[in-house]
Amino acid sequence: MSSQGTAKRGRSSNYEYVIARVRSRRASLFDDDDYRKLVRMGTGEIARFMEETEYESEMNALGSRYSGVDLVEYALNRNLAKHFEDLLRWSEGALYDYIARYLRKFDVWNVKTVIRGLYAGSDATEVEDDLIRAGEFSERRIDQLLNAGSIEDVVEQLDDTIFGDPLAAAYEIYEETEVLVPLENAIDRAFYETLLDGLPDNPEIDSPTGLYIEFLEAEVDFRNLRNALRLARSGADVDPSEYYIEGGKLFDEQSLAQLASNFDGLVAAVRESTYGDDLDQALGDLEDAENLVEFERALDAALLEYADKLSNRYPLSVCPVLSYILAKEREVDNIRAIARGREAGLGPDEIEQELVIL
């Protein structure tokens, strides 16, 4: 992918072509009626339903190796990778670079998955089935990670990537504590804090770069908000700065540290921010909620809605592509939640509470 990416970055962006393709893909995503049908099916029925949708080829390819929920989950991962590889294949110029940067989130997923597998002593084949090959890592890099004999090997293999220095520092803490949280947090921060690297500081707001930055800043803000709320609700004696991610516009490190210990102040700060209108309902739900689960789902929906608003305002930009990426991820997450819920014996109403639907 790297040599292809170098060639693509040197060309002019092809927004009209890519956005036309993305709109077609967006129109084929599952809708509310599909979800209402799925939550009332058993796992076998869900698998058969998916065989009659655009997941057909993945279900058929994996059907001889897996069944039930495992088949559904692995088909979802493979399909997601295929769709996002298509985005990279279609796009050129700065548009390719914007998409490639954002899809590094799956490099994050894959590194975490490999590390978790090594930590748990999982079989390499099981770990490989959980990977989503949609990021910037080459097949060779992923195969090397899968063959790593230890977490330390993974850290060393990633020395030449954006994760290298943060992981090396976090590994020292891991050696002392044998807890994965420092490693996973280092991976997340490396991804988010390099999203904006090399982009202009003050681009025109309605320019392609300006819109891309606006979306990324919102995602960083939402991630910081999620982390701060978790800390505020947990009551844990943790330094909030360890979880702060640079690049957003809602918090700085000092204000996040102060608000993480003041739940009411944190909610008030968000309500008064530029996201207040978009999150008004979610903030009301949070104040009444017993836990963060409902609010975190509301945050996911709010970020997707925010991306949709940018897409409608600037239809010939990267925004419709980013909005589609989020919507496709939500579809996969929703189907996975339904399959797992039905396997666990949950009823339709219980499962629907787990879904992110606009």
Short mmCIF file of C-alpha atoms in Angstrom, two decimals:
data_model
loop_
_atom_site.label_atom_id
_atom_site.label_comp_id
_atom_site.label_asym_id
_atom_site.label_seq_id
_atom_site.Cartn_x
_atom_site.Cartn_y
_atom_site.Cartn_z
CA MET A 1 0.00 0.00 0.00
CA SER A 2 2.87 2.39 0.73
CA SER A 3 4.23 2.61 -2.84
CA GLN A 4 0.73 2.91 -4.22
CA GLY A 5 0.02 5.61 -1.62
CA THR A 6 3.07 7.63 -2.65
CA ALA A 7 1.89 7.66 -6.27
CA LYS A 8 -1.69 8.55 -5.32
CA ARG A 9 -0.66 11.42 -3.06
CA GLY A 10 1.06 13.11 -6.02
CA ARG A 11 -2.13 13.38 -8.06
CA SER A 12 -5.10 15.76 -7.98
CA SER A 13 -7.98 14.93 -5.63
CA ASN A 14 -10.99 13.26 -7.28
CA TYR A 15 -13.79 14.29 -4.92
CA GLU A 16 -16.72 13.99 -7.35
CA TYR A 17 -15.93 10.40 -8.32
CA VAL A 18 -15.28 9.15 -4.78
CA ILE A 19 -18.29 10.91 -3.27
CA ALA A 20 -20.58 9.45 -5.94
CA ARG A 21 -19.33 5.97 -5.06
CA VAL A 22 -19.66 6.67 -1.33
CA ARG A 23 -23.25 7.87 -1.69
CA SER A 24 -24.13 4.64 -3.43
CA ARG A 25 -22.52 2.61 -0.63
CA ARG A 26 -24.19 4.73 2.05
CA ALA A 27 -27.60 4.06 0.52
CA SER A 28 -27.11 0.30 0.90
CA LEU A 29 -26.42 0.40 4.66
CA PHE A 30 -28.91 -1.31 6.97
CA ASP A 31 -31.84 0.86 8.06
CA ASP A 32 -34.12 0.85 11.10
CA ASP A 33 -36.40 -1.79 9.57
CA ASP A 34 -33.44 -4.14 9.07
CA TYR A 35 -32.40 -3.74 12.71
CA ARG A 36 -35.98 -4.32 13.91
CA LYS A 37 -36.00 -7.60 11.98
CA LEU A 38 -32.58 -8.68 13.20
CA VAL A 39 -33.25 -8.17 16.93
CA ARG A 40 -36.12 -10.66 16.68
CA MET A 41 -34.06 -13.38 14.96
CA GLY A 42 -31.95 -16.19 16.38
CA THR A 43 -28.26 -16.33 15.51
CA GLY A 44 -28.88 -18.85 12.71
CA GLU A 45 -31.56 -16.62 11.20
CA ILE A 46 -29.25 -13.60 11.45
CA ALA A 47 -26.58 -15.52 9.51
CA ARG A 48 -29.09 -16.50 6.81
CA PHE A 49 -30.38 -12.92 6.61
CA MET A 50 -26.85 -11.64 6.08
CA GLU A 51 -26.26 -14.17 3.30
CA GLU A 52 -28.96 -12.35 1.34
CA THR A 53 -27.33 -8.92 1.79
CA GLU A 54 -24.08 -7.36 0.62
CA TYR A 55 -22.31 -9.51 3.24
CA GLU A 56 -23.05 -12.58 1.10
CA SER A 57 -19.52 -13.13 -0.25
CA GLU A 58 -17.90 -12.91 3.20
CA MET A 59 -20.49 -15.21 4.76
CA ASN A 60 -19.98 -17.79 2.02
CA ALA A 61 -16.18 -17.56 2.14
CA LEU A 62 -16.07 -18.11 5.90
CA GLY A 63 -19.04 -20.44 6.25
CA SER A 64 -16.95 -23.64 6.13
CA ARG A 65 -14.77 -22.50 9.06
CA TYR A 66 -17.23 -20.77 11.36
CA SER A 67 -20.87 -20.75 12.38
CA GLY A 68 -23.25 -18.68 14.47
CA VAL A 69 -21.93 -15.49 16.06
CA ASP A 70 -18.31 -16.26 15.12
CA LEU A 71 -19.27 -16.42 11.45
CA VAL A 72 -21.16 -13.13 11.69
CA GLU A 73 -18.30 -11.34 13.46
CA TYR A 74 -15.54 -12.48 11.12
CA ALA A 75 -17.68 -11.67 8.08
CA LEU A 76 -18.29 -8.18 9.48
CA ASN A 77 -14.56 -7.57 9.94
CA ARG A 78 -13.69 -8.78 6.47
CA ASN A 79 -16.46 -6.75 4.84
CA LEU A 80 -15.43 -3.60 6.71
CA ALA A 81 -11.85 -3.99 5.51
CA LYS A 82 -13.02 -4.50 1.92
CA HIS A 83 -15.11 -1.34 1.91
CA PHE A 84 -12.38 0.83 3.36
CA GLU A 85 -9.74 -0.63 1.04
CA ASP A 86 -12.09 0.44 -1.77
CA LEU A 87 -12.00 4.02 -0.48
CA LEU A 88 -8.21 4.05 -0.71
CA ARG A 89 -8.30 2.38 -4.12
CA TRP A 90 -10.72 4.96 -5.51
CA SER A 91 -9.18 8.12 -4.06
CA GLU A 92 -6.23 10.22 -5.21
CA GLY A 93 -4.27 13.29 -4.16
CA ALA A 94 -4.98 15.03 -0.85
CA LEU A 95 -8.23 13.09 -0.55
CA TYR A 96 -6.26 9.84 -0.47
CA ASP A 97 -4.02 11.26 2.26
CA TYR A 98 -7.00 12.39 4.36
CA ILE A 99 -8.62 8.95 4.16
CA ALA A 100 -5.37 7.05 4.76
CA ARG A 101 -4.63 9.13 7.85
CA TYR A 102 -8.06 8.46 9.30
CA LEU A 103 -8.03 4.75 8.50
CA ARG A 104 -4.93 4.35 10.66
CA LYS A 105 -7.51 3.80 13.38
CA PHE A 106 -7.50 0.20 12.15
CA ASP A 107 -3.75 0.00 12.62
CA VAL A 108 -4.61 0.96 16.20
CA TRP A 109 -7.21 -1.81 16.35
CA ASN A 110 -4.80 -4.37 14.95
CA VAL A 111 -1.91 -3.48 17.27
CA LYS A 112 -4.22 -3.64 20.29
CA THR A 113 -5.64 -6.95 19.10
CA VAL A 114 -2.18 -8.50 18.72
CA ILE A 115 -1.07 -7.23 22.12
CA ARG A 116 -4.26 -8.48 23.80
CA GLY A 117 -3.78 -11.86 22.14
CA LEU A 118 -0.22 -12.18 23.42
CA TYR A 119 -1.30 -11.05 26.89
CA ALA A 120 -4.06 -13.68 26.97
CA GLY A 121 -1.95 -16.42 25.36
CA SER A 122 -4.37 -16.71 22.41
CA ASP A 123 -3.62 -18.75 19.31
CA ALA A 124 -2.23 -16.66 16.41
CA THR A 125 -5.00 -17.92 14.10
CA GLU A 126 -7.67 -16.62 16.47
CA VAL A 127 -5.93 -13.27 16.67
CA GLU A 128 -5.61 -13.04 12.88
CA ASP A 129 -9.35 -13.61 12.45
CA ASP A 130 -10.03 -10.56 14.64
CA LEU A 131 -7.84 -8.21 12.59
CA ILE A 132 -9.31 -5.61 10.25
CA ARG A 133 -6.91 -5.07 7.37
CA ALA A 134 -8.03 -1.59 6.50
CA GLY A 135 -5.25 0.61 7.85
CA GLU A 136 -1.92 1.73 6.46
CA PHE A 137 0.13 -1.25 7.63
CA SER A 138 1.30 -3.56 4.86
CA GLU A 139 0.41 -7.25 4.79
CA ARG A 140 4.07 -7.97 5.60
CA ARG A 141 3.95 -5.74 8.68
CA ILE A 142 0.76 -7.40 9.93
CA ASP A 143 2.19 -10.89 9.39
CA GLN A 144 5.30 -9.91 11.36
CA LEU A 145 3.13 -8.67 14.23
CA LEU A 146 1.17 -11.91 14.21
CA ASN A 147 4.42 -13.88 14.47
CA ALA A 148 5.71 -11.82 17.40
CA GLY A 149 6.66 -13.98 20.35
CA SER A 150 6.03 -11.38 23.04
CA ILE A 151 4.61 -7.93 23.68
CA GLU A 152 8.17 -6.64 23.79
CA ASP A 153 8.68 -7.98 20.24
CA VAL A 154 5.61 -6.01 19.10
CA VAL A 155 6.96 -2.82 20.68
CA GLU A 156 10.32 -3.32 18.94
CA GLN A 157 8.69 -4.05 15.56
CA LEU A 158 6.75 -0.79 15.75
CA ASP A 159 9.81 1.31 16.53
CA ASP A 160 9.72 2.95 13.07
CA THR A 161 6.01 3.86 13.23
CA ILE A 162 4.00 6.61 14.91
CA PHE A 163 3.50 4.21 17.82
CA GLY A 164 7.23 3.62 18.46
CA ASP A 165 8.27 6.14 21.13
CA PRO A 166 4.94 6.22 23.03
CA LEU A 167 4.81 2.42 23.16
CA ALA A 168 8.43 2.14 24.32
CA ALA A 169 7.71 4.52 27.21
CA ALA A 170 4.47 2.74 28.10
CA TYR A 171 6.16 -0.66 27.99
CA GLU A 172 8.32 0.32 30.95
CA ILE A 173 5.14 0.95 32.97
CA TYR A 174 3.64 -2.30 31.71
CA GLU A 175 6.69 -4.22 32.93
CA GLU A 176 6.11 -2.83 36.42
CA THR A 177 2.33 -3.26 36.55
CA GLU A 178 1.55 -6.05 34.02
CA VAL A 179 -1.57 -4.08 33.09
CA LEU A 180 -2.36 -3.31 29.44
CA VAL A 181 -3.99 0.10 30.00
CA PRO A 182 -0.75 2.16 29.61
CA LEU A 183 0.05 0.39 26.32
CA GLU A 184 -3.44 0.83 24.89
CA ASN A 185 -3.60 4.46 25.97
CA ALA A 186 -0.23 5.14 24.33
CA ILE A 187 -1.49 3.63 21.07
CA ASP A 188 -4.65 5.77 21.11
CA ARG A 189 -2.77 8.96 21.86
CA ALA A 190 -0.20 8.32 19.13
CA PHE A 191 -2.98 7.90 16.58
CA TYR A 192 -5.02 10.95 17.53
CA GLU A 193 -2.07 13.27 18.08
CA THR A 194 -0.58 12.51 14.64
CA LEU A 195 -3.86 12.96 12.76
CA LEU A 196 -3.22 16.69 12.47
CA ASP A 197 0.55 16.49 11.86
CA GLY A 198 1.65 18.49 8.83
CA LEU A 199 -1.73 20.11 8.23
CA PRO A 200 -2.00 23.93 8.09
CA ASP A 201 -2.65 25.75 11.37
CA ASN A 202 -5.24 28.22 10.06
CA PRO A 203 -6.83 26.93 6.84
CA GLU A 204 -9.99 28.48 5.42
CA ILE A 205 -12.89 26.87 7.26
CA ASP A 206 -14.74 25.85 4.09
CA SER A 207 -11.64 24.54 2.32
CA PRO A 208 -11.12 20.76 2.02
CA THR A 209 -8.29 20.92 4.57
CA GLY A 210 -10.27 23.17 6.89
CA LEU A 211 -13.24 20.80 6.90
CA TYR A 212 -11.02 17.81 7.49
CA ILE A 213 -9.39 19.54 10.47
CA GLU A 214 -12.78 20.58 11.87
CA PHE A 215 -13.96 16.97 11.82
CA LEU A 216 -10.73 15.63 13.37
CA GLU A 217 -10.82 18.26 16.13
CA ALA A 218 -14.36 17.19 16.93
CA GLU A 219 -13.34 13.54 17.13
CA VAL A 220 -10.44 14.39 19.48
CA ASP A 221 -12.80 16.49 21.62
CA PHE A 222 -15.29 13.64 21.82
CA ARG A 223 -12.52 11.20 22.78
CA ASN A 224 -11.28 13.55 25.53
CA LEU A 225 -14.86 14.01 26.68
CA ARG A 226 -15.38 10.26 26.85
CA ASN A 227 -12.17 9.77 28.85
CA ALA A 228 -12.96 12.66 31.21
CA LEU A 229 -16.47 11.37 31.88
CA ARG A 230 -15.14 7.90 32.60
CA LEU A 231 -12.68 9.35 35.11
CA ALA A 232 -15.31 11.64 36.66
CA ARG A 233 -17.77 8.78 37.11
CA SER A 234 -15.18 6.24 38.27
CA GLY A 235 -13.86 8.28 41.19
CA ALA A 236 -10.48 6.65 40.58
CA ASP A 237 -7.33 8.38 41.78
CA VAL A 238 -5.82 8.79 38.32
CA ASP A 239 -3.93 11.72 36.79
CA PRO A 240 -6.28 12.94 34.00
CA SER A 241 -3.31 14.31 32.03
CA GLU A 242 -2.29 10.71 31.32
CA TYR A 243 -5.43 10.40 29.21
CA TYR A 244 -5.41 13.85 27.59
CA ILE A 245 -5.12 13.91 23.79
CA GLU A 246 -3.84 17.03 22.06
CA GLY A 247 -5.52 18.41 18.94
CA GLY A 248 -9.05 19.27 20.05
CA LYS A 249 -10.50 22.70 20.74
CA LEU A 250 -12.88 22.03 23.66
CA PHE A 251 -10.31 21.23 26.36
CA ASP A 252 -6.73 21.96 27.20
CA GLU A 253 -4.79 19.69 29.55
CA GLN A 254 -5.37 21.88 32.59
CA SER A 255 -9.11 22.34 32.12
CA LEU A 256 -9.62 18.63 31.48
CA ALA A 257 -7.73 17.78 34.67
CA GLN A 258 -9.95 20.16 36.67
CA LEU A 259 -13.23 19.01 35.14
CA ALA A 260 -12.47 15.29 35.36
CA SER A 261 -13.03 15.54 39.11
CA ASN A 262 -16.14 17.74 38.74
CA PHE A 263 -18.87 15.86 36.91
CA ASP A 264 -21.45 18.68 37.00
CA GLY A 265 -18.86 21.22 35.83
CA LEU A 266 -17.83 18.95 32.97
CA VAL A 267 -21.41 18.61 31.73
CA ALA A 268 -21.93 22.38 32.04
CA ALA A 269 -18.74 23.11 30.08
CA VAL A 270 -19.86 20.88 27.20
CA ARG A 271 -23.37 22.35 27.23
CA GLU A 272 -21.88 25.84 26.79
CA SER A 273 -19.47 24.75 24.03
CA THR A 274 -19.88 24.69 20.25
CA TYR A 275 -21.16 21.11 20.59
CA GLY A 276 -23.87 22.05 23.10
CA ASP A 277 -26.77 21.99 20.64
CA ASP A 278 -25.71 18.71 19.06
CA LEU A 279 -25.29 17.02 22.46
CA ASP A 280 -28.23 18.62 24.26
CA GLN A 281 -30.29 15.42 24.43
CA ALA A 282 -27.26 13.29 25.29
CA LEU A 283 -26.26 15.65 28.10
CA GLY A 284 -29.77 15.48 29.52
CA ASP A 285 -29.63 11.69 29.37
CA LEU A 286 -26.25 11.68 31.08
CA GLU A 287 -27.51 13.71 34.03
CA ASP A 288 -30.25 11.12 34.55
CA ALA A 289 -28.20 8.02 33.75
CA GLU A 290 -26.87 5.56 36.28
CA ASN A 291 -23.84 4.72 34.10
CA LEU A 292 -21.96 5.93 31.05
CA VAL A 293 -23.15 3.31 28.58
CA GLU A 294 -26.12 5.30 27.28
CA PHE A 295 -24.12 8.51 27.06
CA GLU A 296 -21.24 6.87 25.19
CA ARG A 297 -23.72 5.58 22.62
CA ALA A 298 -25.18 9.07 22.43
CA LEU A 299 -21.67 10.42 21.85
CA ASP A 300 -21.17 7.99 18.96
CA ALA A 301 -24.48 9.08 17.45
CA ALA A 302 -23.65 12.76 18.00
CA LEU A 303 -20.29 12.47 16.20
CA LEU A 304 -21.98 10.75 13.27
CA GLU A 305 -24.67 13.43 13.21
CA TYR A 306 -22.00 16.14 13.34
CA ALA A 307 -20.23 14.54 10.37
CA ASP A 308 -23.55 14.35 8.50
CA LYS A 309 -24.16 18.05 9.11
CA LEU A 310 -20.73 18.91 7.70
CA SER A 311 -21.46 16.63 4.73
CA ASN A 312 -24.73 18.38 3.98
CA ARG A 313 -23.15 21.79 4.35
CA TYR A 314 -20.12 20.92 2.19
CA PRO A 315 -21.17 18.05 -0.10
CA LEU A 316 -18.08 18.23 -2.34
CA SER A 317 -15.46 17.64 0.36
CA VAL A 318 -13.94 14.86 2.44
CA CYS A 319 -16.85 15.13 4.91
CA PRO A 320 -19.23 12.72 3.10
CA VAL A 321 -16.41 10.13 3.04
CA LEU A 322 -15.68 10.49 6.75
CA SER A 323 -19.41 10.38 7.49
CA TYR A 324 -19.69 7.13 5.52
CA ILE A 325 -16.75 5.60 7.39
CA LEU A 326 -18.47 6.34 10.71
CA ALA A 327 -21.83 5.08 9.44
CA LYS A 328 -20.32 1.83 8.16
CA GLU A 329 -18.55 1.30 11.51
CA ARG A 330 -21.86 1.89 13.31
CA GLU A 331 -23.58 -0.68 11.08
CA VAL A 332 -20.94 -3.29 11.87
CA ASP A 333 -21.07 -2.47 15.59
CA ASN A 334 -24.87 -2.69 15.59
CA ILE A 335 -24.99 -6.04 13.82
CA ARG A 336 -22.31 -7.39 16.15
CA ALA A 337 -24.26 -6.18 19.20
CA ILE A 338 -27.44 -7.84 17.91
CA ALA A 339 -25.71 -11.17 17.22
CA ARG A 340 -24.00 -11.19 20.61
CA GLY A 341 -27.18 -10.11 22.37
CA ARG A 342 -29.30 -12.83 20.79
CA GLU A 343 -26.67 -15.44 21.62
CA ALA A 344 -26.74 -14.25 25.23
CA GLY A 345 -30.53 -14.57 25.32
CA LEU A 346 -31.31 -10.86 25.50
CA GLY A 347 -34.71 -9.67 24.33
CA PRO A 348 -35.33 -7.23 21.45
CA ASP A 349 -35.89 -4.23 23.72
CA GLU A 350 -32.68 -4.88 25.66
CA ILE A 351 -30.66 -5.20 22.46
CA GLU A 352 -32.14 -2.08 20.88
CA GLN A 353 -30.81 -0.09 23.84
CA GLU A 354 -27.31 -1.17 22.80
CA LEU A 355 -27.62 0.12 19.22
CA VAL A 356 -26.49 3.46 17.78
CA ILE A 357 -29.20 4.57 15.38
CA LEU A 358 -29.86 8.11 14.18
#
